[in-house]
Short mmCIF file of C-alpha atoms and ligand atoms in Angstrom, two decimals:
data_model
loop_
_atom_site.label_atom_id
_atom_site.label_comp_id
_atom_site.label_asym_id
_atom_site.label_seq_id
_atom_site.Cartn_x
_atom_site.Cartn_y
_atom_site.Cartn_z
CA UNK A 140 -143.22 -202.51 -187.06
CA UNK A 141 -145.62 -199.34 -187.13
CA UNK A 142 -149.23 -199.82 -186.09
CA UNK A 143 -151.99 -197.78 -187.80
CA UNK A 144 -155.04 -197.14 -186.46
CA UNK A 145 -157.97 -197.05 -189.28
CA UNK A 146 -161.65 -195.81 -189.13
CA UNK A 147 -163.92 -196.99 -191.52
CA UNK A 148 -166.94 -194.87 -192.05
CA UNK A 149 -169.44 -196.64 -194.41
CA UNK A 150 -170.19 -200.14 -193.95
CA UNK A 151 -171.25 -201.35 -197.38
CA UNK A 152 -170.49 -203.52 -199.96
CA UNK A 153 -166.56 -201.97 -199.81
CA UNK A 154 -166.28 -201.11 -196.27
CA UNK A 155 -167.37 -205.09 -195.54
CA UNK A 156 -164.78 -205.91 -198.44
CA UNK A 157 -162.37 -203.91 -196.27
CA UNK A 158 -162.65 -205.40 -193.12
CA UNK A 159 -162.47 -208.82 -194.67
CA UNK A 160 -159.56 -208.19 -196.63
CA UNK A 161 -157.33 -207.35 -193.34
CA UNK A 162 -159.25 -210.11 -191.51
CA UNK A 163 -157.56 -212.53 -194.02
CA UNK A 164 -154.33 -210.12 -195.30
CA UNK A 165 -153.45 -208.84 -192.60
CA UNK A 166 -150.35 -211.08 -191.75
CA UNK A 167 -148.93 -210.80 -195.42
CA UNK A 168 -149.94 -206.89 -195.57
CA UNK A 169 -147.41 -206.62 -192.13
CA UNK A 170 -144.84 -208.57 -193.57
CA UNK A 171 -144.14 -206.63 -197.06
CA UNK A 172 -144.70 -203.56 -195.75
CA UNK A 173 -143.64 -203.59 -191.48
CA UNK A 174 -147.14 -201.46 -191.33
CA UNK A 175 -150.10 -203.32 -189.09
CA UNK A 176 -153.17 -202.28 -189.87
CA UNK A 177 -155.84 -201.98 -187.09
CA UNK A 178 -159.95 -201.44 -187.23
CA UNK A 179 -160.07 -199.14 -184.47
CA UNK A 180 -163.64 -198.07 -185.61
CA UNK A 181 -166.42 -198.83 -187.75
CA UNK A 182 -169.00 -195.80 -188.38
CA UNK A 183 -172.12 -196.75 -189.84
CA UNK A 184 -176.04 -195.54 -188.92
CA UNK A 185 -176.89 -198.97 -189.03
CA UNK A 186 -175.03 -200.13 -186.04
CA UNK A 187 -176.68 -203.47 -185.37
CA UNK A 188 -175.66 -204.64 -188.90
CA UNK A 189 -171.96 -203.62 -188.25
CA UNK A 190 -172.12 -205.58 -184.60
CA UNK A 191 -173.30 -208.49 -186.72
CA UNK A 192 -170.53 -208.77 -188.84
CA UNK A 193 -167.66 -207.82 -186.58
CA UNK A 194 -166.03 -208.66 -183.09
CA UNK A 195 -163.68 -206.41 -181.09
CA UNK A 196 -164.15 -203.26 -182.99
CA UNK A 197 -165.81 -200.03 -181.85
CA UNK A 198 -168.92 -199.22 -183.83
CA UNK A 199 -170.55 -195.87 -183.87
CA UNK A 200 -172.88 -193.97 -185.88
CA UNK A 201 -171.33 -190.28 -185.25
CA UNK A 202 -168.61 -189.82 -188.09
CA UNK A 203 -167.61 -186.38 -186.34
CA UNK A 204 -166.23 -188.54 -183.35
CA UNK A 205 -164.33 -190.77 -185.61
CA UNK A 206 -162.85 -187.84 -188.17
CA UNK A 207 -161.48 -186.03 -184.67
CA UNK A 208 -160.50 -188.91 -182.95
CA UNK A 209 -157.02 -188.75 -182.05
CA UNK A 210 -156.35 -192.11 -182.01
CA UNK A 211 -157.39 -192.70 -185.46
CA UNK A 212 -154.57 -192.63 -188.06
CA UNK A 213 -156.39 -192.87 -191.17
CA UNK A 214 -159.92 -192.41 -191.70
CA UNK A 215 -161.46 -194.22 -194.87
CA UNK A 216 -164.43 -192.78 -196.25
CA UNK A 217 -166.54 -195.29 -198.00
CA UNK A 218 -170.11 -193.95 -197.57
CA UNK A 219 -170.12 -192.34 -201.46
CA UNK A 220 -172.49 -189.15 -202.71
CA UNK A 221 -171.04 -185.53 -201.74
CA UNK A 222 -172.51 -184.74 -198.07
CA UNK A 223 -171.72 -185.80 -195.62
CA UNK A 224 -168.59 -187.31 -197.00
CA UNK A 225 -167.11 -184.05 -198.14
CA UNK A 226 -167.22 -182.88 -194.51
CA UNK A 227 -166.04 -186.06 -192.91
CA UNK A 228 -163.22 -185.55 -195.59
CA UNK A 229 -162.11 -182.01 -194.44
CA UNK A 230 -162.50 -182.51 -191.14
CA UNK A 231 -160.20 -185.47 -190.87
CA UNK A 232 -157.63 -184.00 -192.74
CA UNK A 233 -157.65 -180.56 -190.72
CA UNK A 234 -157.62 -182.73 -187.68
CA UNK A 235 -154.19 -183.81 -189.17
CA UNK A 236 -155.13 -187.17 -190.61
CA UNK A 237 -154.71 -189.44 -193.71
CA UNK A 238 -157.93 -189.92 -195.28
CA UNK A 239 -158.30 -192.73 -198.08
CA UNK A 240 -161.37 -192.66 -200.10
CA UNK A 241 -162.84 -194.06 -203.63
CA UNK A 242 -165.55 -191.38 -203.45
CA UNK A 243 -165.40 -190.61 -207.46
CA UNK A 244 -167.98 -188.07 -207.83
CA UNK A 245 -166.78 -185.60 -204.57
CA UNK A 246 -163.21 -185.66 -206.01
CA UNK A 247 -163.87 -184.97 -209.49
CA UNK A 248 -166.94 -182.35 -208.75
CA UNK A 249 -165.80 -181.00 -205.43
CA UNK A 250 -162.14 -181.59 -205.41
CA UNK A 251 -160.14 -178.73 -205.41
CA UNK A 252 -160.76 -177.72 -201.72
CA UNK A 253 -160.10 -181.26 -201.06
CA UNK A 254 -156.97 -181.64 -202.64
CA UNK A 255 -155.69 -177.88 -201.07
CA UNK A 256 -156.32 -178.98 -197.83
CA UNK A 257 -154.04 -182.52 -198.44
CA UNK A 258 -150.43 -182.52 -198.70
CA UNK A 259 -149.48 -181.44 -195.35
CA UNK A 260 -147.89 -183.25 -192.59
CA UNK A 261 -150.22 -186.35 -192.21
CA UNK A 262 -153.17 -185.17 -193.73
CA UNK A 263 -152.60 -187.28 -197.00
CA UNK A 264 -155.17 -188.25 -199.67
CA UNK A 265 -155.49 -191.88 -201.19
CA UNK A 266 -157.83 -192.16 -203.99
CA UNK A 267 -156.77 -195.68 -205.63
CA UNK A 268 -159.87 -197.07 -205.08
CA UNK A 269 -161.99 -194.40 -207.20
CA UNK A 270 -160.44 -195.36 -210.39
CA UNK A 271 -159.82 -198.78 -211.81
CA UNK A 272 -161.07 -200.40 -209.08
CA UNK A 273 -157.90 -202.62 -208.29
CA UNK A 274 -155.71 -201.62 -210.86
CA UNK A 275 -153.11 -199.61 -209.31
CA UNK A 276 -152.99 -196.87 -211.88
CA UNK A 277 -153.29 -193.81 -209.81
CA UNK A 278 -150.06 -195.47 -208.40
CA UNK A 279 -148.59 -195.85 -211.75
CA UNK A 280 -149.17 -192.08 -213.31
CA UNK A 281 -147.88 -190.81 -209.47
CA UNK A 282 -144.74 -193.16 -209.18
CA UNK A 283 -143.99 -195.21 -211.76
CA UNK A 284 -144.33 -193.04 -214.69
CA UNK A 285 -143.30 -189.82 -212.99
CA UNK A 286 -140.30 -189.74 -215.27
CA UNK A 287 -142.75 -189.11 -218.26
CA UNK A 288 -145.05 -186.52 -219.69
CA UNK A 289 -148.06 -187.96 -220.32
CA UNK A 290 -149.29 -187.76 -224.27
CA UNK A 291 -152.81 -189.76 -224.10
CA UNK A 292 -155.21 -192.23 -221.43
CA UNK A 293 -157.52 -194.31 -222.98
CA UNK A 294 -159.35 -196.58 -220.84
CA UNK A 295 -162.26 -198.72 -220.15
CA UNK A 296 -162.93 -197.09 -217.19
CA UNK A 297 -166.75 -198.76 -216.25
CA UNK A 298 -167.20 -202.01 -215.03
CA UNK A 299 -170.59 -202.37 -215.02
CA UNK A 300 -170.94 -201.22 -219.15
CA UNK A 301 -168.17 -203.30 -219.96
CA UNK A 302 -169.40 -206.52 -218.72
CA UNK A 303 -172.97 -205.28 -220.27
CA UNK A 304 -171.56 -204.98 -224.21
CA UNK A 305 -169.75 -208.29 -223.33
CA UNK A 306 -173.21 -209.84 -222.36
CA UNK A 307 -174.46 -207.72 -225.64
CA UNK A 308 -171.33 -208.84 -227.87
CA UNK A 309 -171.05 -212.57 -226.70
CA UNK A 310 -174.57 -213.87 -226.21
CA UNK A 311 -177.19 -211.74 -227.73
CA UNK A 312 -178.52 -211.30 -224.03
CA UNK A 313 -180.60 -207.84 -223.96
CA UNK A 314 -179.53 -204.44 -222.55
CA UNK A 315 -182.01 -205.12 -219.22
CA UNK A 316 -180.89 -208.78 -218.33
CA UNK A 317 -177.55 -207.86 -218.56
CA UNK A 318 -177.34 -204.89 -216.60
CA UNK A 319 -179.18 -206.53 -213.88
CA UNK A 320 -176.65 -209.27 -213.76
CA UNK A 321 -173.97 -206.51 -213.34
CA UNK A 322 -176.13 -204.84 -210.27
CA UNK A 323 -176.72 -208.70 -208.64
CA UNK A 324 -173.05 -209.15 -208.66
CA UNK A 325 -172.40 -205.72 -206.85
CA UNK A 326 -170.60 -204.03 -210.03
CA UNK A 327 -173.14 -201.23 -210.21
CA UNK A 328 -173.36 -197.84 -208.29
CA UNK A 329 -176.46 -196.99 -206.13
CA UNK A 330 -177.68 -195.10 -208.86
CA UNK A 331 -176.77 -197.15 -212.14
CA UNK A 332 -177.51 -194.58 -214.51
CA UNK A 333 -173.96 -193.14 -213.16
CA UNK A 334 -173.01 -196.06 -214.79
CA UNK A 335 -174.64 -196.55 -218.12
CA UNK A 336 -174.85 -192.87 -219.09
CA UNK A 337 -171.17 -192.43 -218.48
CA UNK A 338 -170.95 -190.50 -215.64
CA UNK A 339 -168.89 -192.83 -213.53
CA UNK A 340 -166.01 -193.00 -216.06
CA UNK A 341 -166.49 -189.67 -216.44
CA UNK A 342 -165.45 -188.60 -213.01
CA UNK A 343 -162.39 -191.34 -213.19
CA UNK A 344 -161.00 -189.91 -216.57
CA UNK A 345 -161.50 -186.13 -215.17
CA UNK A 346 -159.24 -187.24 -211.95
CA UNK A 347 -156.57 -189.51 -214.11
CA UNK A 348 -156.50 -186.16 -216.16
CA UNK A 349 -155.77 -183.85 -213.53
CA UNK A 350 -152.79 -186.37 -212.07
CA UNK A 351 -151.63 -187.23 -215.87
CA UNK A 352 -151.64 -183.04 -216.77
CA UNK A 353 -151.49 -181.59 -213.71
CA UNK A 354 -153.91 -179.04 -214.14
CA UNK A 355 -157.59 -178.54 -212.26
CA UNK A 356 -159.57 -180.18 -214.68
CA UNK A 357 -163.74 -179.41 -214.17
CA UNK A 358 -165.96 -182.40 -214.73
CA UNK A 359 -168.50 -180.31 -216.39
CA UNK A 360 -166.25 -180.14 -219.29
CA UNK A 361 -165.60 -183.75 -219.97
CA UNK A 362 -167.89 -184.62 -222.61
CA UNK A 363 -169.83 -187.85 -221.86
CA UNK A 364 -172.27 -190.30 -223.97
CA UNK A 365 -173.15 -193.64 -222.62
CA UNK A 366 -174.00 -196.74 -223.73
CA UNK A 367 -178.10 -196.34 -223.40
CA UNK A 368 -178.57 -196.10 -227.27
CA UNK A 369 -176.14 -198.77 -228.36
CA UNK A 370 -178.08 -201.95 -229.52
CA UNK A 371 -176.72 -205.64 -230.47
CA UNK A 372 -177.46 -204.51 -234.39
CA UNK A 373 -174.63 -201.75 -234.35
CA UNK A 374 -172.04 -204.46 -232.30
CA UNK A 375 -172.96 -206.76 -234.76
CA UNK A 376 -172.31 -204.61 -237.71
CA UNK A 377 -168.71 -203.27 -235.80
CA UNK A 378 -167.87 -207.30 -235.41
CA UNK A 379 -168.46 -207.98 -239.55
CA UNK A 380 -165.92 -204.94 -240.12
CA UNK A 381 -163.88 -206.22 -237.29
CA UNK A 382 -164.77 -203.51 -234.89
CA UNK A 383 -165.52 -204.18 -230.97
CA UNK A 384 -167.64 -201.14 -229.50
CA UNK A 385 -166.19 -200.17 -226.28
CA UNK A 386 -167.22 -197.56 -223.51
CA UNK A 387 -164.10 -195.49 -223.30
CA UNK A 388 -162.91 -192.57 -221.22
CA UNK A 389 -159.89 -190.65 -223.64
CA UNK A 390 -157.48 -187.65 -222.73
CA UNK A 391 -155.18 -186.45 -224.87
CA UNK A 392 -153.01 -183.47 -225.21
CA UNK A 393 -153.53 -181.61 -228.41
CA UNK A 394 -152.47 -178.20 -230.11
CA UNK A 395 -155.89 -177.06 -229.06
CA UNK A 396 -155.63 -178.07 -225.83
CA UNK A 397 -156.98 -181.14 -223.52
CA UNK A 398 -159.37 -183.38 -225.06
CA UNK A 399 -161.79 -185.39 -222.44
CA UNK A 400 -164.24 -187.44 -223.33
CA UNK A 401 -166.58 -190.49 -222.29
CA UNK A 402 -168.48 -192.44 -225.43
CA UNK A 403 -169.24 -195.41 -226.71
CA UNK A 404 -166.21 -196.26 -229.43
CA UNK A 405 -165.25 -198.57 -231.89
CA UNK A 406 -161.75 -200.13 -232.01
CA UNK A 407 -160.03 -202.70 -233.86
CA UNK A 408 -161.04 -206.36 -232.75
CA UNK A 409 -156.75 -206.32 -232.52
CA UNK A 410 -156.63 -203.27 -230.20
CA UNK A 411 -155.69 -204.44 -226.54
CA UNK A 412 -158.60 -203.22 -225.40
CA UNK A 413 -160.99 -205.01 -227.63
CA UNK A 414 -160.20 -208.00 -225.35
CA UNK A 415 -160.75 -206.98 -222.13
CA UNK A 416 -164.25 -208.64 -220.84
CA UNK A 417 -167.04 -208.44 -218.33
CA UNK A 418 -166.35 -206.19 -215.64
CA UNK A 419 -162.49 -205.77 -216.20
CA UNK A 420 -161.24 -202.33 -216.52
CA UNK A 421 -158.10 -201.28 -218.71
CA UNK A 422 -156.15 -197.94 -218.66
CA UNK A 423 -153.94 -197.30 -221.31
CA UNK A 424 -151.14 -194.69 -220.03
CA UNK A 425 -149.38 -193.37 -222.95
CA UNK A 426 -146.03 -191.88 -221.68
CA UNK A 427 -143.33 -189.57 -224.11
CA UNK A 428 -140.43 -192.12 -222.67
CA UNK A 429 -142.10 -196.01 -222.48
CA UNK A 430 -144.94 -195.48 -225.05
CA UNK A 431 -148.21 -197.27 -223.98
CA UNK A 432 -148.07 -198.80 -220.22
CA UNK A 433 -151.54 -200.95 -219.95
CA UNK A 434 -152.68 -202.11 -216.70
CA UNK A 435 -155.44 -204.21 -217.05
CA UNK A 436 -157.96 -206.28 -213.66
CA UNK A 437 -161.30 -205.88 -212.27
CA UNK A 438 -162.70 -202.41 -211.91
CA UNK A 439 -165.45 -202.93 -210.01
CA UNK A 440 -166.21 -205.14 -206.92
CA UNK A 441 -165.42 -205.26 -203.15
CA UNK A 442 -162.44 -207.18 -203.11
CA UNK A 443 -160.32 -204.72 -205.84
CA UNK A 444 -161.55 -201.96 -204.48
CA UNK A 445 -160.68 -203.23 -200.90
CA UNK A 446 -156.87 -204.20 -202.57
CA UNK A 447 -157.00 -200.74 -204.00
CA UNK A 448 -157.51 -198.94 -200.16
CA UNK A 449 -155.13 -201.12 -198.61
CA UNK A 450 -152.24 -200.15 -201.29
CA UNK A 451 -153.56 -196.54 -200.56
CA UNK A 452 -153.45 -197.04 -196.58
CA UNK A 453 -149.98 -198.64 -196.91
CA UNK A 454 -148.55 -195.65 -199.08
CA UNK A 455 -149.77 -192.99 -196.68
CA UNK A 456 -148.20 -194.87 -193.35
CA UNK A 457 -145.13 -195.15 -195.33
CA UNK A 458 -145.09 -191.42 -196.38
CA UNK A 459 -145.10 -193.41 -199.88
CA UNK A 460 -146.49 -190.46 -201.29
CA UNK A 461 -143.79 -187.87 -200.19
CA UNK A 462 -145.18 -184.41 -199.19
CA UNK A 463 -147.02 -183.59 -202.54
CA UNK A 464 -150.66 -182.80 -202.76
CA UNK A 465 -152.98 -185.55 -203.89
CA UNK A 466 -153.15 -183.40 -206.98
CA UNK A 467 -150.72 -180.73 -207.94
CA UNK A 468 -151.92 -178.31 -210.67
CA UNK A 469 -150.59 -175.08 -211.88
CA UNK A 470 -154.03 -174.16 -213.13
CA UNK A 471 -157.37 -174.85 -215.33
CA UNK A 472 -156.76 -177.15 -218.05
CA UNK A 473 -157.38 -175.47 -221.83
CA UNK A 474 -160.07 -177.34 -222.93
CA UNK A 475 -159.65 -178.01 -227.03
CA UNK A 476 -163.55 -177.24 -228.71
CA UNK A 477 -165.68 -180.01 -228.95
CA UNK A 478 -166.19 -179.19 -232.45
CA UNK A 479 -162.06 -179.37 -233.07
CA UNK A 480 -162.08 -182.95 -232.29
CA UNK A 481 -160.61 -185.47 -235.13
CA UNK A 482 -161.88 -188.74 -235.36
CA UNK A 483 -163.18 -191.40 -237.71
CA UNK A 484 -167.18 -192.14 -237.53
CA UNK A 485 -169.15 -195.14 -237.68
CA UNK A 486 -172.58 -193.97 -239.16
CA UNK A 487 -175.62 -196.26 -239.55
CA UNK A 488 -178.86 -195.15 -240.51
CA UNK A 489 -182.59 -197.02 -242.21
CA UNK A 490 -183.22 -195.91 -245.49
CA UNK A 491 -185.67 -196.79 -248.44
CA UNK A 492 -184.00 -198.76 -251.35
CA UNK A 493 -184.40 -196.42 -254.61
CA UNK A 494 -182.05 -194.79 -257.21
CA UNK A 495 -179.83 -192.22 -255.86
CA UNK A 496 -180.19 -192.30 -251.67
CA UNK A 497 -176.45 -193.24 -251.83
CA UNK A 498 -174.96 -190.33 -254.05
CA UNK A 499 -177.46 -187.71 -251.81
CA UNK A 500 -175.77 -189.01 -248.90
CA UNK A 501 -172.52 -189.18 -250.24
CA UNK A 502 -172.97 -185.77 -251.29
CA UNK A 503 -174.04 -184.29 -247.82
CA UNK A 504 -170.52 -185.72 -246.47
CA UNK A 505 -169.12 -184.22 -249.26
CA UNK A 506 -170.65 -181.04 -248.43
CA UNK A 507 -169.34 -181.29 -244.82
CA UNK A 508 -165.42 -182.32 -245.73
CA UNK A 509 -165.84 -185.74 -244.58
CA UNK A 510 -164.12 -188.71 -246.73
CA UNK A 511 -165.65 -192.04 -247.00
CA UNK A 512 -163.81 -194.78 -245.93
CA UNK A 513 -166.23 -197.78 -246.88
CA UNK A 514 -169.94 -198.26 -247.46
CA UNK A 515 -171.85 -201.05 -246.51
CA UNK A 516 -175.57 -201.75 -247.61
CA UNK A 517 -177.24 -204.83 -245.96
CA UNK A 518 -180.14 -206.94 -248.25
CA UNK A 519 -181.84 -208.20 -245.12
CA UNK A 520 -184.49 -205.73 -244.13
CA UNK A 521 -188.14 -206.51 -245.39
CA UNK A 522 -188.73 -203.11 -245.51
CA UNK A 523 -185.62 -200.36 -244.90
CA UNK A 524 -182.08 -200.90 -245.53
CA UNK A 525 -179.41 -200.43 -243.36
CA UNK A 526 -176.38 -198.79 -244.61
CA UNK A 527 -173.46 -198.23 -243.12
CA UNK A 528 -170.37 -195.97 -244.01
CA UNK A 529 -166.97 -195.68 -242.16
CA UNK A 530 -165.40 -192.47 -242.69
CA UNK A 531 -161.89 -191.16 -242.65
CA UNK A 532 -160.97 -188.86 -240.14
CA UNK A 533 -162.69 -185.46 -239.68
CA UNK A 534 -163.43 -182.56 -237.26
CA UNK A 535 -166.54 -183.58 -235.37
CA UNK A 536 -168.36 -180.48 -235.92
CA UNK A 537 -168.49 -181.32 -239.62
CA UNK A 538 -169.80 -184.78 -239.21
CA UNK A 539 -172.64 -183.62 -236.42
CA UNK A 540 -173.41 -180.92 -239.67
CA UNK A 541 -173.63 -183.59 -241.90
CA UNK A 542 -175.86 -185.57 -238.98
CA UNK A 543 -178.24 -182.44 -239.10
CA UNK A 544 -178.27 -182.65 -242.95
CA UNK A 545 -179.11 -186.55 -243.51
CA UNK A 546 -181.58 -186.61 -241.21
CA UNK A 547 -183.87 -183.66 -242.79
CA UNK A 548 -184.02 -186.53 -245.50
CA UNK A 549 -187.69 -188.03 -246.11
CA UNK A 550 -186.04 -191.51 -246.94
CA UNK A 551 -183.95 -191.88 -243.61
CA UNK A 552 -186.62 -193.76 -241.24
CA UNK A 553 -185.70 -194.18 -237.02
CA UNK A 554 -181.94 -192.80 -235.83
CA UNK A 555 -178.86 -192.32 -237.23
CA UNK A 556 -176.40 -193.86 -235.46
CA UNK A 557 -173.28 -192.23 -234.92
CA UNK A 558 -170.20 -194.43 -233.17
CA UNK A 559 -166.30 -192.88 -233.05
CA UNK A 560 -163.82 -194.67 -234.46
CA UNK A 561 -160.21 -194.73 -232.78
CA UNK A 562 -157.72 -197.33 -234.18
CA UNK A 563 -154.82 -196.44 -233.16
CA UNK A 564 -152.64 -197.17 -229.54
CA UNK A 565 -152.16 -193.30 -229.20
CA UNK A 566 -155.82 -192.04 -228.60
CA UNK A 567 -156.12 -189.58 -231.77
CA UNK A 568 -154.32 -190.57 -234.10
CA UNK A 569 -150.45 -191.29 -234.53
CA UNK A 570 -149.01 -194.72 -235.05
N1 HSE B 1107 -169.77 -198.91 -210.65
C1 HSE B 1107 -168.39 -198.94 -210.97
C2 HSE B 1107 -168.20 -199.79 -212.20
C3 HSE B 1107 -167.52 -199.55 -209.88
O1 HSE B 1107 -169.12 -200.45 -212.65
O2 HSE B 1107 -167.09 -199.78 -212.70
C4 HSE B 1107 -167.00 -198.58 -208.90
O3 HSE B 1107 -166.25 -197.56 -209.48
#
C-alpha cells in the first residue's frame, strides 16, 4: 500500500466535499486502488471555520508553506479565480509535486504555462474536476478513447443552465426563481453570470478541445451566447415542433478548421441529450473508431466534483497518467470563421398581420441563400403575430445578413429571435 500525503488549499463548498468524501471513502478508495489517501493539510484564511469542521489535520492560512512542503504529495487547489491559484499552481509543481485542480477559468485562460511546467517527474496535472463535474470524461478522451481521432464534442457542459431550462421547460417557473434554486443548491459559481452567459462551458469545451485536438486552443476564440435571452415562449414553440432548447458547448473538426462554440441550441426531443435534466451534464465524444461515446451524471455539486479529484488524485499516485503533459499540443488550433459556420436556424420574430409580411420575409432569406424549412404563424396574439420559420442549413454569416435585413422592417415589433438548430449525433451535420 502507498500513502499519499494531500493538501487542500480552499475550504469551500468542494474542498468540504473533499474531505468528506475520504472521511467516508477512504477504506474502499485503498482497497481498489492500494493508494491511502491522507489530509496532511488544510489551507484556508478562515482558519477557525476549517478547525470547526475537522480533527487531526493541520490547518494554515499560508498556501506558500503548503505548495513547498515536502511532505505534501499532492496539492489540490480548490480556491477558484486566477491569483493566487495560478501561483500556488506553479509553485507546487516546480517544487516537484502533483497538483489536482477544477480551476476552469486559470486552465483555459492561463493554461499554457501551466500545462509546460506539468509532465515531469511528479509534477502531474489533474483537471477532472473542471469539466463535467463527476463525469470522468477528461479520463475518457486521455485513456479510453486514445485509440481514436476525435471528429466532434457536443455537450451540456453547465449545470446550473441546464437545471434552469428544465425549471423553464417543465414547470413554467421564471428565469429568476429558477436560477436561485440552482445557486441554493450550490450548482452555481461565485459569480453566476459565468454561468448563465456561457462562460463556464466555455472554458470546459476550450480545455476538452485542446485534449480532443491536441492543439493550444485560446478561450477568446470560442464563441459563446448564453441562455439570458431565452424565454419559456421560444421552449414552448421548440416543444410544438418537437425541439428541446439546450445550452451546448460544440467542437468539431472541419475543412476550415476547429469550430468552438457555446449557445443556446435546439435539438430533436429524440436526441440523447434532449433528456438529460436539472443539473446533469452530458458530453458527447464522437470518435473516428466507436462513433458517439456519451457519458452522462451530475456536473455540478460537491460530491461529483469531490469523486472527480479523487479519480484525479488516484491517477497521479499511480503514474495513471504516464509521463505526458496534462495537455500535449503541437500548436494553435486553426480556428474555421465564424461566418463559415453551417447550421439550421430557429427564427422567431412579432409582426403585424397584413398582406404580404410573409413573401417580404421570405424574400430577404431568399436574398441571403437561406432555404425554408417550415413556417409557422400563431393566431393567438391580440395584437402581433408570432411567426416562426425553421430553415435548412446555411452559412451563419448569411442568416445574421438576413437578421440585419428583417429587422430594418417597420412591421417586425420587439427581437428577433435567433436559436441554432443541430439534429444530428455528429455536431454539424452527417448522419
Ligand atoms: N457552476 C458549474 C455548473 C459547476 O453549474 O455546472 C462547476 O463547474
Amino acid at each position: 500500500m502507498k500513502k499519499i500525503n494531500i493538501a487542500i488549499i480552499g475550504f469551500g463548498t468542494v474542498g468540504s466535499g473533499l474531505h468528506a468524501l475520504i472521511e467516508k471513502n477512504s477504506a474502499v478508495i485503498t482497497k481498489r486502488s492500494g493508494i491511502e489517501i491522507a489530509i496532511k493539510t488544510i489551507c484556508d484564511i478562515r482558519v477557525e471555520h476549517v478547525k470547526k469542521h475537522t480533527t487531526g489535520i493541520g490547518i494554515t492560512g499560508d498556501w506558500e508553506e503548503v505548495a513547498r512542503d515536502p511532505d505534501i504529495d499532492i496539492v489540490v487547489e480548490l480556491i477558484g479565480g486566477i491569483e493566487p491559484a495560478k501561483s500556488i499552481i506553479r509553485t507546487a509543481l516546480q517544487s516537484g509535486k502533483g497538483v489536482v485542480t477544477a480551476n476552469k477559468k486559470l486552465l483555459a485562460e492561463e493554461g499554457a504555462d501551466i500545462f509546460k511546467l506539468s509532465g515531469s517527474g511528479a509534477a502531474r496535472l489533474g483537471f477532472e474536476a473542471s469539466v463535467g463535474g463527476g463525469i470522468p470524461c477528461i479520463l475518457a478522451l486521455r485513456h479510453g478513447l486514445v485509440g481514436n481521432r476525435i471528429k466532434s464534442i457536443m455537450g451540456i457542459l453547465n449545470g446550473t443552465t441546464n437545471y434552469i431550462l428544465t425549471k423553464m421547460q417543465e414547470g413554467g417557473i421564471p428565469f429568476p426563481a429558477a436560477l436561485a434554486d440552482a445557486q441554493a443548491k450550490g450548482f452555481a459559481e461565485a459569480d453566476a453570470s459565468f454561468d448563465i452567459e456561457g462562460y463556464d462551458a466555455g472554458h470546459k469545451i476550450a480545455l476538452l478541445s485542446m485534449i480532443a485536438f491536441n492543439k493550444t486552443v485560446s478561450y477568446s476564440d470560442v464563441t459563446i451566447e448564453g441562455i439570458s435571452n431565452i424565454n419559456t415562449r421560444d421552449i414552448s414553440y421548440a416543444r410544438d415542433m418537437g425541439y428541446v432548447i439546450k445550452l451546448l458547448g460544440i467542437a468539431k473538426e472541419t475543412d476550415g478548421g476547429i469550430d468552438i462554440r457555446v449557445h443556446p441550441t435546439m435539438i430533436p426531443e429524440g436526441h440523447p441529450l434532449a433528456s438529460v435534466r436539472h443539473e446533469y451534464n452530458s458530453v458527447m465524444i464522437d470518435g473516428d473508431m466507436t462513433d458517439p461515446v456519451i457519458l452522462t451524471g451530475k456536473g455540478a455539486g460537491a460530491r461529483p466534483a469531490a469523486s472527480a479529484l479523487i479519480s484525479d488524485i488516484v491517477q497521479l499516485s499511480s503514474g495513471g497518467f504516464g509521463s505526458a503533459s496534462a495537455v500535449v499540443t503541437d500548436g494553435r488550433a486553426r480556428h474555421v470563421r465564424p461566418g463559415k459556420r453551417i447550421s439550421r436556424y430557429y427564427i422567431r420574430m412579432q409582426t403585424d398581420d397584413r398582406p404580404g409580411i410573409l413573401a417580404q420575409i421570405a424574400g430577404v432569406l431568399a436574398q441571403h441563400d437561406i432555404s425554408i424549412s417550415s413556417v409557422i404563424q400563431k393566431e393567438i396574439h391580440p395584437e402581433y403575430v408570432p411567426l416562426i420559420f425553421m430553415t435548412h442549413e446555411a452559412e451563419e454569416s448569411g442568416m445574421l445578413g438576413a437578421l440585419r435585413d428583417i429587422k430594418k422592417f417597420d412591421f417586425i415589433h420587439g427581437e428577433v429571435m435567433m436559436i441554432r438548430v443541430e439534429d444530428s449525433l455528429h455536431a454539424g451535420g452527417e448522419e
